[in-house]
Every structure is written in C-alpha cells, then in structure tokens.
Coordinates of C-alpha atoms in Angstrom, one line a residue:
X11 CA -41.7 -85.4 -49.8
X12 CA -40.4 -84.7 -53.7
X13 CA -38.4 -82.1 -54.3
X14 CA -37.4 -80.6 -57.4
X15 CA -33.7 -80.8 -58.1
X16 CA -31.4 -79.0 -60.2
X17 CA -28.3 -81.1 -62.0
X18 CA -24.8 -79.6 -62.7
X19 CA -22.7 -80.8 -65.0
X20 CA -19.1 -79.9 -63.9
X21 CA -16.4 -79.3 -66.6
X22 CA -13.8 -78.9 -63.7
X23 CA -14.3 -75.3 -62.5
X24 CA -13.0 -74.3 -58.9
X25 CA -16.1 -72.6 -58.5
X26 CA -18.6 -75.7 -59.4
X27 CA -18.8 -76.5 -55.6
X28 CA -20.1 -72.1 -55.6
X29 CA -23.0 -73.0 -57.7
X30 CA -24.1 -75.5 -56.2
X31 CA -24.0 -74.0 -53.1
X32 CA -25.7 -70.7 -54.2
X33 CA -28.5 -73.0 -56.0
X34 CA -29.0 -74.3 -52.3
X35 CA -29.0 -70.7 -50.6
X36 CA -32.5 -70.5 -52.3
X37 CA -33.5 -73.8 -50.7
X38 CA -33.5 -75.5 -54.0
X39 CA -31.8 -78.8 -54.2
X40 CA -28.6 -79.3 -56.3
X41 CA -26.1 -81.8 -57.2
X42 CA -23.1 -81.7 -59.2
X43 CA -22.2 -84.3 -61.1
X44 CA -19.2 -84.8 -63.9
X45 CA -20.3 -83.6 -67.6
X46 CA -18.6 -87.5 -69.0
X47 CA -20.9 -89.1 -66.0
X48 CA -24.3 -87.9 -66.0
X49 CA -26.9 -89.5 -64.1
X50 CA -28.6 -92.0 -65.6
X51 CA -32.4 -90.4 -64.9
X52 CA -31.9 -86.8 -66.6
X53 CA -35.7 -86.9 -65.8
X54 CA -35.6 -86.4 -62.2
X55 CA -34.0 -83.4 -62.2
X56 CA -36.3 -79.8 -63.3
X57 CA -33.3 -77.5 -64.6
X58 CA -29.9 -77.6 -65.3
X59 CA -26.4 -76.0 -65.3
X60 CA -23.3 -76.2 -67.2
X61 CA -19.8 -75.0 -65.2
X62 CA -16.9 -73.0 -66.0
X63 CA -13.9 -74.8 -66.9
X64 CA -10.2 -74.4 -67.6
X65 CA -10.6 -76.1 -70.8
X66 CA -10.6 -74.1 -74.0
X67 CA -13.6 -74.7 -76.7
X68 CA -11.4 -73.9 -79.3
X69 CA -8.8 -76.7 -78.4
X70 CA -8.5 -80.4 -79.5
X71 CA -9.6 -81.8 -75.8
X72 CA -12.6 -79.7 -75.5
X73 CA -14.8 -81.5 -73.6
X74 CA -18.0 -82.6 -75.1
X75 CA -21.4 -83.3 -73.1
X76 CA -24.6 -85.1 -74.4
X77 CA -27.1 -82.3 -73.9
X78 CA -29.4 -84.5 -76.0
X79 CA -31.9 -85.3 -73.5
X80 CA -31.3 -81.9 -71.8
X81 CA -31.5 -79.0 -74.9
X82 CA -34.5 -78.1 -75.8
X83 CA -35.9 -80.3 -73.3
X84 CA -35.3 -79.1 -70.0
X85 CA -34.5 -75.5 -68.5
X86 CA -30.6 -75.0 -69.4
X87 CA -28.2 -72.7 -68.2
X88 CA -24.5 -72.4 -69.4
X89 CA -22.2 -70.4 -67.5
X90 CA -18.6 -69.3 -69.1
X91 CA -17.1 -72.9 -70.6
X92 CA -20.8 -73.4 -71.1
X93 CA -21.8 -69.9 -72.5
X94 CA -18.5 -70.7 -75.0
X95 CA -19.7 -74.4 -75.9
X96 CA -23.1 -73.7 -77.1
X97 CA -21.7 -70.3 -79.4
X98 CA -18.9 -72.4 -81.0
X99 CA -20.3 -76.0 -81.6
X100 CA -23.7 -74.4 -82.2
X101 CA -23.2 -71.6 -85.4
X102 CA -21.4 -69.1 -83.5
X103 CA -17.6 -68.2 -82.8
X104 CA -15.6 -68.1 -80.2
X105 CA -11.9 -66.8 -80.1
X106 CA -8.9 -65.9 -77.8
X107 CA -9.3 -62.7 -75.9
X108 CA -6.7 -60.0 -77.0
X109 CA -6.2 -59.6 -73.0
X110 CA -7.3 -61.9 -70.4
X111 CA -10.9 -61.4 -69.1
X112 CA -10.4 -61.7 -65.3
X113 CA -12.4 -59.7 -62.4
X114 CA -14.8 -57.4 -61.8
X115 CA -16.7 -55.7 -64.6
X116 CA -20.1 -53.8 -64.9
X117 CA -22.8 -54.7 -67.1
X118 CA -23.1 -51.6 -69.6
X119 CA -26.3 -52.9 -72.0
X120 CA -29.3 -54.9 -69.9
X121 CA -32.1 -56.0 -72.0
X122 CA -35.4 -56.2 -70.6
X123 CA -36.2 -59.9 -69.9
X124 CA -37.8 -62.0 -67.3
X125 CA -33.9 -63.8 -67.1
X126 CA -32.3 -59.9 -65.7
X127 CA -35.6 -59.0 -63.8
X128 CA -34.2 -56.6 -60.8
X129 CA -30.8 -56.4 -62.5
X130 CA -29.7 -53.3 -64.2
X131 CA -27.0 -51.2 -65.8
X132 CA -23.6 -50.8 -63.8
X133 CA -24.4 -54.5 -62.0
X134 CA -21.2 -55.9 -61.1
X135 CA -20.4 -59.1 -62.9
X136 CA -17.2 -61.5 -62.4
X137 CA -15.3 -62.5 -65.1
X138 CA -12.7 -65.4 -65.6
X139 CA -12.0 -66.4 -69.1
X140 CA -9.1 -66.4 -71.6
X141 CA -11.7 -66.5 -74.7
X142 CA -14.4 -64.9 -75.7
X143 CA -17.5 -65.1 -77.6
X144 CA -17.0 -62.9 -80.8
X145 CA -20.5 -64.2 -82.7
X146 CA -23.6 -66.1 -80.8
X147 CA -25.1 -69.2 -81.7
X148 CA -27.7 -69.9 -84.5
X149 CA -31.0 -68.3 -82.9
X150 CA -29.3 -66.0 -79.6
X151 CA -30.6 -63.1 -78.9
X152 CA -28.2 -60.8 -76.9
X153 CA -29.4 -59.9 -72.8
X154 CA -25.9 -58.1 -71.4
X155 CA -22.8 -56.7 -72.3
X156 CA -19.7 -55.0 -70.2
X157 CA -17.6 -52.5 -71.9
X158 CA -15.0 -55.0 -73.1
X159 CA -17.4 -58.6 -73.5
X160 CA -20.0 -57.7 -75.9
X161 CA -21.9 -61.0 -75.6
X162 CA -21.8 -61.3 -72.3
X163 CA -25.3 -63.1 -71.6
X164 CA -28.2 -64.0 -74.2
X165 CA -30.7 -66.5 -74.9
X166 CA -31.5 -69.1 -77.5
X167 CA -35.2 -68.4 -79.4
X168 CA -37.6 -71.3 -79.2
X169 CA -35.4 -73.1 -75.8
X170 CA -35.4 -72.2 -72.2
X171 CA -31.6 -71.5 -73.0
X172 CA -29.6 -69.1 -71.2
X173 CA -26.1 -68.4 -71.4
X174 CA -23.4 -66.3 -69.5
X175 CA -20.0 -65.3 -69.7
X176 CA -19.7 -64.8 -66.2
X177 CA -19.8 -66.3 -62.9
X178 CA -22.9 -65.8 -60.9
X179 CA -22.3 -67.7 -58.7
X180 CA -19.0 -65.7 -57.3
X181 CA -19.8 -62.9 -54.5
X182 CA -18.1 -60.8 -56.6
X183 CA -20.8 -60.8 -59.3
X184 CA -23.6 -58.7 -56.7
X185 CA -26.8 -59.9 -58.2
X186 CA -25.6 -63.4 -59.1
X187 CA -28.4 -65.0 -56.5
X188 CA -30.8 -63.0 -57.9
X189 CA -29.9 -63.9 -61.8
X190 CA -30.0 -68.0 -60.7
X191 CA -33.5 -67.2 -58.8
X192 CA -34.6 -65.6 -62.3
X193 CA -33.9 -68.6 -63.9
X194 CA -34.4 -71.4 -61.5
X195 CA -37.3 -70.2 -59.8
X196 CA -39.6 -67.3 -62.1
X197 CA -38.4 -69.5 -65.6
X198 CA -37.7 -73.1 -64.5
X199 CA -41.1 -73.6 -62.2
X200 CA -38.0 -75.1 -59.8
X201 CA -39.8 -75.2 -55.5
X202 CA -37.7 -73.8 -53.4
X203 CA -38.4 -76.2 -50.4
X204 CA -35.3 -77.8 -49.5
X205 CA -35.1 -76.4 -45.5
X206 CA -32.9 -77.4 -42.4
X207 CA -36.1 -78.3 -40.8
X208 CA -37.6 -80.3 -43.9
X209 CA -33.9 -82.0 -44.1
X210 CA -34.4 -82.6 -40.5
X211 CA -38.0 -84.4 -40.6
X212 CA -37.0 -86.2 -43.6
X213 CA -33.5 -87.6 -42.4
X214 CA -34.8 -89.0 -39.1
X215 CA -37.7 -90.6 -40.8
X216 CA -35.2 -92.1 -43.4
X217 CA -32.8 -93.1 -40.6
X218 CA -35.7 -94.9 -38.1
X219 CA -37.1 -96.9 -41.4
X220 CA -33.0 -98.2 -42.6
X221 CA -31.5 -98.9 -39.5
X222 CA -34.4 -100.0 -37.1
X223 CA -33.3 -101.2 -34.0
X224 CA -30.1 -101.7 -34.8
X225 CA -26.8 -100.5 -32.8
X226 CA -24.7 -97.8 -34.4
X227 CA -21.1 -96.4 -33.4
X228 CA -20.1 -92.9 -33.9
X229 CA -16.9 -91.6 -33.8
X230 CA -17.3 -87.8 -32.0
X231 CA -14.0 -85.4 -32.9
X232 CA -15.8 -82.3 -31.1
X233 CA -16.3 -80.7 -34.7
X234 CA -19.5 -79.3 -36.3
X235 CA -19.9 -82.3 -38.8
X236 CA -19.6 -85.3 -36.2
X237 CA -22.0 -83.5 -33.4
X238 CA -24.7 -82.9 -35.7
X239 CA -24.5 -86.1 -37.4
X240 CA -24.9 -87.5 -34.0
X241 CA -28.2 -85.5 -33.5
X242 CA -30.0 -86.4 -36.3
X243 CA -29.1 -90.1 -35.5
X244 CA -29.7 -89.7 -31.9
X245 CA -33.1 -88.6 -33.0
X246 CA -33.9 -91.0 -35.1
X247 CA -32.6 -94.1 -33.0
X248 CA -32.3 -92.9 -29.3
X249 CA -30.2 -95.4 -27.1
X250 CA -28.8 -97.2 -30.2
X251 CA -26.4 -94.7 -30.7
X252 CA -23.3 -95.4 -29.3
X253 CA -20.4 -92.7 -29.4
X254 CA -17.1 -92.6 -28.7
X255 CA -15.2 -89.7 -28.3
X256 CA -11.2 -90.3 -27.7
X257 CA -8.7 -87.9 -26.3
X258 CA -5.9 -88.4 -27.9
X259 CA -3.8 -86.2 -25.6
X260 CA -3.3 -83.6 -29.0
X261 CA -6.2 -81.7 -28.1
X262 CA -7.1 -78.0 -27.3
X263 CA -6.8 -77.4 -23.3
X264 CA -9.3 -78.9 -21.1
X265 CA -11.3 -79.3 -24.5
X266 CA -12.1 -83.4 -24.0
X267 CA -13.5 -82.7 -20.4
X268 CA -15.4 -79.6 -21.7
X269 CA -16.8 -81.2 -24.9
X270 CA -18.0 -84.3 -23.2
X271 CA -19.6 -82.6 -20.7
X272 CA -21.5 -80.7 -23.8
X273 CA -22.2 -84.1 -25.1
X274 CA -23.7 -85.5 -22.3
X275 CA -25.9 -82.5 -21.8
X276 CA -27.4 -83.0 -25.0
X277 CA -28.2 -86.5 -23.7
X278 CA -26.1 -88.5 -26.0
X279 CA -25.1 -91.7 -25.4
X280 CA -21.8 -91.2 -25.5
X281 CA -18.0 -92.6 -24.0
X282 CA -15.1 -90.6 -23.5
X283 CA -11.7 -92.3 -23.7
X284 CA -8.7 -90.9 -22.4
X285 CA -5.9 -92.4 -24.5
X286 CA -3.7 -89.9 -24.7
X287 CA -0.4 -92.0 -23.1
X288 CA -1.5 -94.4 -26.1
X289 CA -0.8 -91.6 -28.6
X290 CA 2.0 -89.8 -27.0
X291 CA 4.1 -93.2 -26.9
X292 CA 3.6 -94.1 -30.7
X293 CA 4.6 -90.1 -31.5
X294 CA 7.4 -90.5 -29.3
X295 CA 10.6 -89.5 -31.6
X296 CA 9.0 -89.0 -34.9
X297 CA 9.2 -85.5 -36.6
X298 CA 8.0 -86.4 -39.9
X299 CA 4.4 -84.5 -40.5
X300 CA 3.3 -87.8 -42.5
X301 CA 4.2 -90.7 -40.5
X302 CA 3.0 -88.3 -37.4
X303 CA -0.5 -88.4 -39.2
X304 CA -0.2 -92.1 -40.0
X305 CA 0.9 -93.1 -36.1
X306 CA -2.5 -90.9 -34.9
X307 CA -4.6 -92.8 -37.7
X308 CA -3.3 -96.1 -36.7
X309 CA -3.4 -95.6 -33.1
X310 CA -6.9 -94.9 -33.5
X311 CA -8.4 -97.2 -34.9
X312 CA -6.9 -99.6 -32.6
X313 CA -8.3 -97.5 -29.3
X314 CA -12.0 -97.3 -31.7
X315 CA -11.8 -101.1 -32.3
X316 CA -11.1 -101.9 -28.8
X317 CA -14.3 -99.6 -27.4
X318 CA -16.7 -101.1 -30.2
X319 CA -15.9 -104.2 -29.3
X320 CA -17.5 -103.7 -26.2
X321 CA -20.4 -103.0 -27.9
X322 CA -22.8 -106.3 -28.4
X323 CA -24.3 -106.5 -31.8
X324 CA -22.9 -103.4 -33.4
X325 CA -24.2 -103.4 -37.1
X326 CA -23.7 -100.0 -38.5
X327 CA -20.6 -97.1 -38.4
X328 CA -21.5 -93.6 -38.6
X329 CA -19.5 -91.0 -40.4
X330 CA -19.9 -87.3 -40.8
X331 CA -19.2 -87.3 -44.3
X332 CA -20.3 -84.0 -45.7
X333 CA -20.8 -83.4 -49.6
X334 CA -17.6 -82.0 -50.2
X335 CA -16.1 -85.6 -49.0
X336 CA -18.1 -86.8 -52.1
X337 CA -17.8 -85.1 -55.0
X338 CA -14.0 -83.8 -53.9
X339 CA -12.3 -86.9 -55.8
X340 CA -15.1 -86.6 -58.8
X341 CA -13.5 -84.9 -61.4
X342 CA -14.6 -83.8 -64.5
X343 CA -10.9 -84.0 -65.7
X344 CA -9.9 -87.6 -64.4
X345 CA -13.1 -89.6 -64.9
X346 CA -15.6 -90.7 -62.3
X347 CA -14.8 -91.7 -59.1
X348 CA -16.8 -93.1 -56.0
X349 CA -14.5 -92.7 -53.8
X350 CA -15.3 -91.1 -50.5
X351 CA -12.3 -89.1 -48.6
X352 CA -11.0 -90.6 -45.4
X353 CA -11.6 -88.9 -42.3
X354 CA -9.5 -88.5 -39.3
X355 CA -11.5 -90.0 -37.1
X356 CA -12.8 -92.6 -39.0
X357 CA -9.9 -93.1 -41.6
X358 CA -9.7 -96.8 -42.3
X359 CA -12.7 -98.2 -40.6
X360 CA -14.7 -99.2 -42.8
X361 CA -12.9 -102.1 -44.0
X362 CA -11.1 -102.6 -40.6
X363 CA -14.3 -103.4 -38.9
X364 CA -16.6 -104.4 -42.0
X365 CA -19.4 -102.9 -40.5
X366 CA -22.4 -101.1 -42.9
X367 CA -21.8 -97.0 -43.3
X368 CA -24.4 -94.5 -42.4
X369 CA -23.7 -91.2 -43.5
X370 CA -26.8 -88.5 -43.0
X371 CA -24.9 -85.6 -43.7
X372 CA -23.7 -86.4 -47.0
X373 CA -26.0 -84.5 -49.3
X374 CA -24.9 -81.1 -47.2
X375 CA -22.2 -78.6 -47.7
X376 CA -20.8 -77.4 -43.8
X377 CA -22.5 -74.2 -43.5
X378 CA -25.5 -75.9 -44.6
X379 CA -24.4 -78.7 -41.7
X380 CA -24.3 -75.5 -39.1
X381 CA -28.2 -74.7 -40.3
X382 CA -29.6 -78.1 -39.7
X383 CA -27.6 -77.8 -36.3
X384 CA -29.4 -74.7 -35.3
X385 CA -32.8 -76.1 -36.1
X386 CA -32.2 -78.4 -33.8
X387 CA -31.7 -75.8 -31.3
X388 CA -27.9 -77.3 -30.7
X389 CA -25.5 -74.9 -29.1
X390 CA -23.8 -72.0 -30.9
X391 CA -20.5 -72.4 -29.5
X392 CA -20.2 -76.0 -30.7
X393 CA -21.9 -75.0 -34.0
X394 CA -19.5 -72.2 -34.4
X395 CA -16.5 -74.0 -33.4
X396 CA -13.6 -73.1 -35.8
X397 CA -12.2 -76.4 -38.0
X398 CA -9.5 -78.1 -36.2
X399 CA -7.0 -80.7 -37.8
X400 CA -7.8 -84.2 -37.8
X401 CA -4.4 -85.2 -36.1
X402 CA -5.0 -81.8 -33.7
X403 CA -1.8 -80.4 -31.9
X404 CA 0.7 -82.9 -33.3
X405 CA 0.7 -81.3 -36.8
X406 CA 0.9 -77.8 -35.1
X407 CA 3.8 -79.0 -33.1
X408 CA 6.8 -78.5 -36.3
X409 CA 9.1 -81.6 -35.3
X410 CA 9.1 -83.9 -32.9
X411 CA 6.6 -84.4 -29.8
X412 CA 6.9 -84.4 -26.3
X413 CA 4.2 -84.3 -23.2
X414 CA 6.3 -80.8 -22.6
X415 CA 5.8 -79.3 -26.1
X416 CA 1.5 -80.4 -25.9
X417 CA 1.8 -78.0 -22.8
X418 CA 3.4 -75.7 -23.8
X419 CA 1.4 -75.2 -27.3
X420 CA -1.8 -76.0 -25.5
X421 CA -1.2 -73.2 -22.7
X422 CA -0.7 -70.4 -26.1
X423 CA -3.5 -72.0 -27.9
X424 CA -5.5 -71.0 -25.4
X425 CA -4.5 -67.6 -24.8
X426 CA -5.1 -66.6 -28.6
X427 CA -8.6 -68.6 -28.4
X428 CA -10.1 -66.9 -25.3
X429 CA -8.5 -63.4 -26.5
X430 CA -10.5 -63.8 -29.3
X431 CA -13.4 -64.7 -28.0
X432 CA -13.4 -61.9 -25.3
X433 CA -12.5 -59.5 -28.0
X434 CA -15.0 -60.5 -30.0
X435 CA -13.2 -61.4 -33.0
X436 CA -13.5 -64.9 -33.1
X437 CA -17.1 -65.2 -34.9
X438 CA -15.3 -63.2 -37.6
X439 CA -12.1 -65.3 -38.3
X440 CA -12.8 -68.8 -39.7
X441 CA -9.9 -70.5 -38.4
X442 CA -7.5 -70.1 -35.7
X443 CA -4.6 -71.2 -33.7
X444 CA -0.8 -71.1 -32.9
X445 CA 1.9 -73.3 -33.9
X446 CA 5.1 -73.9 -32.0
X447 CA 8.2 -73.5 -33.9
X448 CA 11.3 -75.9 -33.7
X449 CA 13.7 -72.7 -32.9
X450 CA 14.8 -71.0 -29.7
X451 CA 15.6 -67.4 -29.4
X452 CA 17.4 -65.3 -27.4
X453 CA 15.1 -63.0 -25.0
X454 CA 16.0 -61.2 -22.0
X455 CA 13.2 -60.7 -18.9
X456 CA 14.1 -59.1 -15.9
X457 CA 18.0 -59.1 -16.1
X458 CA 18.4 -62.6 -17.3
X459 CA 19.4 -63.9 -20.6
X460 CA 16.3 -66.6 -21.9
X461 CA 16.6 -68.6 -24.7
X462 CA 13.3 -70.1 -25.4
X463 CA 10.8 -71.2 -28.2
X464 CA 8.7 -69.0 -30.6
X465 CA 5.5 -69.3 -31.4
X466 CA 3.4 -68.1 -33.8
X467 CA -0.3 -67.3 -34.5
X468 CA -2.4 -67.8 -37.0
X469 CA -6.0 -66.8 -38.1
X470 CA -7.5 -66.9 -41.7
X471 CA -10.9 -66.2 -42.8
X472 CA -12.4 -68.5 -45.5
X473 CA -15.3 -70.6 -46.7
X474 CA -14.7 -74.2 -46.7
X475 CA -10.6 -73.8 -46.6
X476 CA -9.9 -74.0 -50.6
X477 CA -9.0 -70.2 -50.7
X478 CA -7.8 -68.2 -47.6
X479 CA -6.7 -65.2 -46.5
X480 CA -4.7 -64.1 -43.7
X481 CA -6.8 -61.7 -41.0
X482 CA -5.9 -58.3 -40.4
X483 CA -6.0 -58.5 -36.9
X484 CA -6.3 -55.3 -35.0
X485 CA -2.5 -54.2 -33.5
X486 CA -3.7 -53.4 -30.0
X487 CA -4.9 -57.0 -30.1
X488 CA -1.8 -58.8 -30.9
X489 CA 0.3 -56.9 -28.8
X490 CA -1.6 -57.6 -25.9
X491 CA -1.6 -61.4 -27.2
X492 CA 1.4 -61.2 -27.8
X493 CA 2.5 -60.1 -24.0
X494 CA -0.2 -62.3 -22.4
X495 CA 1.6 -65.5 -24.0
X496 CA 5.2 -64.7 -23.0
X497 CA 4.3 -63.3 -19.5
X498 CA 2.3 -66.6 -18.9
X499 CA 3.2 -69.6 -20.4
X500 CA 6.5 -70.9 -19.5
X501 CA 9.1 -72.0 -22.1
X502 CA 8.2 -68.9 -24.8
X503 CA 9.4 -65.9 -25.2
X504 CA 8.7 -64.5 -28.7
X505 CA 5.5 -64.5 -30.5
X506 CA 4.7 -64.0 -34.4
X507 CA 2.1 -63.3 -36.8
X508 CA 1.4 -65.4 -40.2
X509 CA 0.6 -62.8 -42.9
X510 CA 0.3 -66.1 -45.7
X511 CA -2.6 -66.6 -47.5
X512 CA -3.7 -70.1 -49.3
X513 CA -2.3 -70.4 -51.6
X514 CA 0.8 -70.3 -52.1
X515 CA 0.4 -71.3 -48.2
X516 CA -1.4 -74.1 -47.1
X517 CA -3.5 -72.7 -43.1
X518 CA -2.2 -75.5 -41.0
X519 CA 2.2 -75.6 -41.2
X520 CA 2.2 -79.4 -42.0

C-alpha cells in the first residue's frame, strides 16, 4: 500500500522531532529531513513543513532552502523560522522583537478560513522567537494575531501557503493538532492511513520477502524497542529468529529470570545467558562512569559473539533502532549525516561480526513503538516498562562496583519499583529508579550507632528523555518508601529525593 507522506525540512529546532510526531498522531506519515539535504524525489511526498530554528532571518548565516520545486507547487507550511523566511526574502520585513516572544499567548483576531476551521478567539498559541514579523510577504493575507504579534499566521494568495509564528506542534499551543489536520488533511488532500496494524501487515510482509529463510540474531535488553522488534520479525520469519538475551549481572532483581520467562511465553525463540561473573570481573575496580560503559560494551560483544557463533548460517543482525536513532545525528546545523547511534546492546556489532542489519522499527518514534506492540496484543507490563540504561545498575552505582553494592542497589530498586506499582503511580512517572551514593552516614537504630550508605530516588516524567522534570511525588509515599528501604535492606540507612530536572540535570547520575 501507498501512502501519502508529508516532508519536513528541519532548520535545527528542538521541537522538529514534535512535528513530526504530531503529523503521525493523525496517522499521516512524516519524515524529517535537513533543509541543505532534501530528498531527491520532492514528488513523493503530498505536503510539506518548514521548522523553527535558532537561526535569525535577518543574520548573515540565515539558512537558505530550495523551495523551488516545493512553492507554489506543493501544499507548504512554514512555522516560526519558516513564517520569518518567506516575509523577509519574499517582500516583507522582519525585525528584532522589542522583548522576547516566549510562551503562552492567546490568539486575539481569527479570520474565517478553512486553515482555523474549529479554532477561535482566546486559543492558546506557543510562542518562541526573538524576531518578529513587522510587514508580510508580497500577496499575504493576515489569518491570526495575539495581543503583542500582529502577524501571527496568514496565507499567500494564489499558493497553498500557510505561515505561523507559532508552534503547533507544542502541547502548549491547545488546538495545534487541529490547525495541522486543517492543513494536512481538509487543504492538502494528505490520507490519514498510516495505522499500528497497517505498519504491522506491511512490515511482516516486507520482512518475509528480504530475508526469506534466512537466520537472524536479535539482541533482547528486556526494553520496549528490542521486544517488539522481535515480534514483528518473529512474525514474519518464525524459527529463524534467534535471540539472545544476556544478564549481565547489572540488572533489576530477579528481572532476567522474569523477562525470559515473558519471552518464552510469547513463543520466541530465544537464549538466556547468565554472564554476570563475566561482567562483574572486567568492572572489578573501575569507578570511572566511561570506561564502566566501555568494559559493559566490550564485554558484550564478546559473550554476543560467542552465542552467535553457535548459530550455523547466521546471515542477518537485528537492531531496535527507532527513528530517533536516525535522524538524532542529522543536523540541519552540521550537515548530513547517516550515521545511526550505537546501542547498548548492539554497540559495535555491526562491523564486529559483518553481518547484514535489519532494522523494522526504524521509521517509528517509541510511543509509536508501544502502539504497534499493543496491536499485537503484547503485554502491557513489558510495553509499559519504564527506559532503563544501556549499562543498567553499573551507571547507577556512583564509583566503583562490587557483587555487595548490585545487592544492595537491586534490593532498594525494587522497593521504589513495586511501591510504585502498588500505589499506582508508576503508569504516571516515565522513568524511575534509585542510585546508590559513594557516602556513608551516621544513623542510629535501636541503640546502636550505624554508619551506612545513602541512597537516593529518582522519578521524572517525560517524552522521549530530551526534557524532564522531576515528579512531585506524594509525601505519604516517600515516607513510607523511605522506611521500607532502610528497615529492609541491609547496608542503608538514609534515603533521598532528586528534585533536578533535565536540564541542567541529566535523569541517570552518570
């Protein structure tokens, strides 16, 4: 099946990655591609976006796209740096803002056109510029206005030309889905048929007809991106999927037993290997958060060659590279890149074993991974899963790491885990866990003196991890946490709360 597709043209805006996702909330398909790298076949695609950007119009490095097969041509939309590029290189004028235009504002004027169908006066709006438009473009007509941007959307006569000054694609802005189905769907003619289940059909068919009967390896880490991946392909190719999921001694309690138990009940093929002693002696001593990852990495790969190996005829590796991985080293700022982010479980295979890469899931963003999960009727819990770091306990562990320390962190880990989950807060935090500081501290319990380690918790709530923000957990909660922890696991006897949000914090501690 064809489907329509809509093409952005990224200028380097953190919220590029928002549009397209919002494009694919209406089951549209989108991809985002750098404004100095366009694909080749501008045909192929029915409408298309232009991105914010922290660039300035007005300055000597403005960047400059070929719109000439797109203006005019095809169904355009400019948003912000967009909105700004078509008024000043196109008869218009565009100047610094006497204050910075950042945040919410309310649309104040809304002309009636098919662009702002359902959206009215007092619509919130999100703004994030530093100029502004002061004159439109030769042939714009003016749509919207807030109190302080006059020309805050319009139109260009005789195109399907739309501009705005602000983001739609934000939550902030409230009917931003609405304004891109306006445009994409009721102006551009664009289908909205790109479904988890049509995704689903038209994966497994694509898989069956490229790899055949060939043998494929799959790294499993327990995370969303890998178990689905491994669906489709199990699908698809049955018995032929080989996957191989390593404990490398750094992961939640009882988690390997419980996760390849889940495996196996959804019939995969799959081998768990217990190297944790394998792990634990190349950690042994080192305290530095890098060479902790690198020792994991490397360790790895050695225990992933070893099992593959025993695989005859192995053609193919799978990843669970999601889109993200992609485009997240494409930059509109630093040129085009193709190259595709190394993942923990995989990081360096590719070349170490020299077999061909089959990646299903990287058209998908991850909450567009966790909907093609659910149509194939996989389990919530593993779909629901919070992210866990690549190199798992050992980067939660601050310092050096010792079979004593795993126990210890892995006994609190899963005291805040199963609190949550029994208070029903963990479906509403989008990360979680505890990190075991390199300190002791005094305590007393009972009449003795103690002087053991502190821990502290963490949960943030976020969409894919760019941005976070700390969670206001309830207090009864973390004092009850809090006492559960130190009454139970030995080796701890104070517990705190991180109250950081990214950035200036990063979620994990190293």
């Amino acid at each position: 099946m064809q489907h329509d597709k809509v093409l952005i043209l990224d200028f380097g805006s953190q919220y590029t990655q928002l549009i397209a996702r919002r494009v694919r909330e209406l089951n549209i398909y989108s991809e985002i591609h750098p404004f100095n790298n366009p694909p080749k076949h501008i045909n192929d695609y029915k409408a298309v976006i232009l991105s914010g950007s922290p660039m300035s119009v007005r300055s000597k490095d403005a960047f400059h796209p070929d719109l000439s097969e797109i203006r005019g041509k095809k169904p355009m939309l400019a948003v912000c740096y967009g909105a700004q590029y078509l008024a000043h290189f196109s008869g218009g004028e565009v100047a610094e803002s006497n204050t910075r235009e950042y945040g919410r504002a309310n649309l104040s004027f809304v002309k009636e056109d098919s662009f702002l169908k359902g959206i009215s006066i007092g619509s919130q709006v999100w703004m994030s510029h530093s100029d502004t438009i002061k004159a439109l473009p030769e042939n714009g007509t003016l749509l919207a206005s807030t109190k302080d941007v006059k020309n805050a959307a319009y139109k260009i006569e005789g195109e399907t030309t739309y501009a705005i000054q602000f983001h739609p694609e934000v939550y902030h802005s409230t009917d931003g889905k609405k304004l891109l189905e306006n445009f994409l769907i009721n102006i551009s003619g664009v289908k909205p048929d790109w479904t988890p289940n049509t995704f689903v059909g038209e994966t497994v068919e694509g898989l069956k007809a490229k790899l055949g009967n060939d043998k494929v390896v799959l790294g499993l880490s327990g995370g969303v991106d890998s178990s689905v991946a491994a669906m489709l392909l199990h699908k698809a190719i049955g018995e032929n999927l080989y996957c191989i999921f390593v404990n490398n001694g750094l992961l939640r309690k009882n988690e390997f037993t419980e996760v390849l138990e889940q495996y196996k009940g959804m019939g995969l093929n799959v081998k768990g290997v217990d190297a944790s002693a394998r792990f634990l002696d190349a950690l042994s001593g080192e305290s530095d958060p890098e060479k902790k990852r690198k020792a994991i990495g490397r360790v790895f790969i050695e225990v992933f060659d070893d099992e593959a190996n025993q695989i005859q005829d192995v053609k193919w590796l799978a990843q669970g590279t999601i889109y993200p991985d992609v485009i997240e080293s494409v930059s509109a700022t630093g040129g085009p890149s193709a190259t595709i982010k190394s993942h923990h479980n995989v990081g360096g295979l590719p070349d170490f074993m020299k077999l061909k890469i089959v990646e299903p899931l990287k058209a998908l963003f991850k909450d567009e991974v966790r909907r093609v999960g659910a149509s194939m009727d996989m389990e919530k819990e593993l779909l629901g899963r919070h992210p866990f770091p690549g190199p798992g306990l050992a980067i939660r562990i601050l310092g050096d790491i010792t079979p004593e320390k795993v126990r210890i962190l892995q006994e609190v880990d899963a005291v805040f885990i199963n609190g949550l989950r029994e208070a029903g807060l963990y479906d509403k935090v989008w990360q979680a866990g505890a990190i075991l500081l390199p300190v002791n501290s005094v305590g007393v319990m009972g009449d003795e003196r103690t002087y053991e380690k502190c821990v502290a918790l963490r949960a943030v709530e976020s969409t894919d991890g760019m941005t976070a923000d700390w969670v206001n957990l309830p207090y009864e909660f973390l004092q009850k946490t809090s006492n559960d922890i130190i009454n139970k696991v030995k080796g701890v006897n104070r517990v705190v709360y991180d109250i950081s949000s990214k950035p200036p914090a990063t979620i994990e501690w190293e």
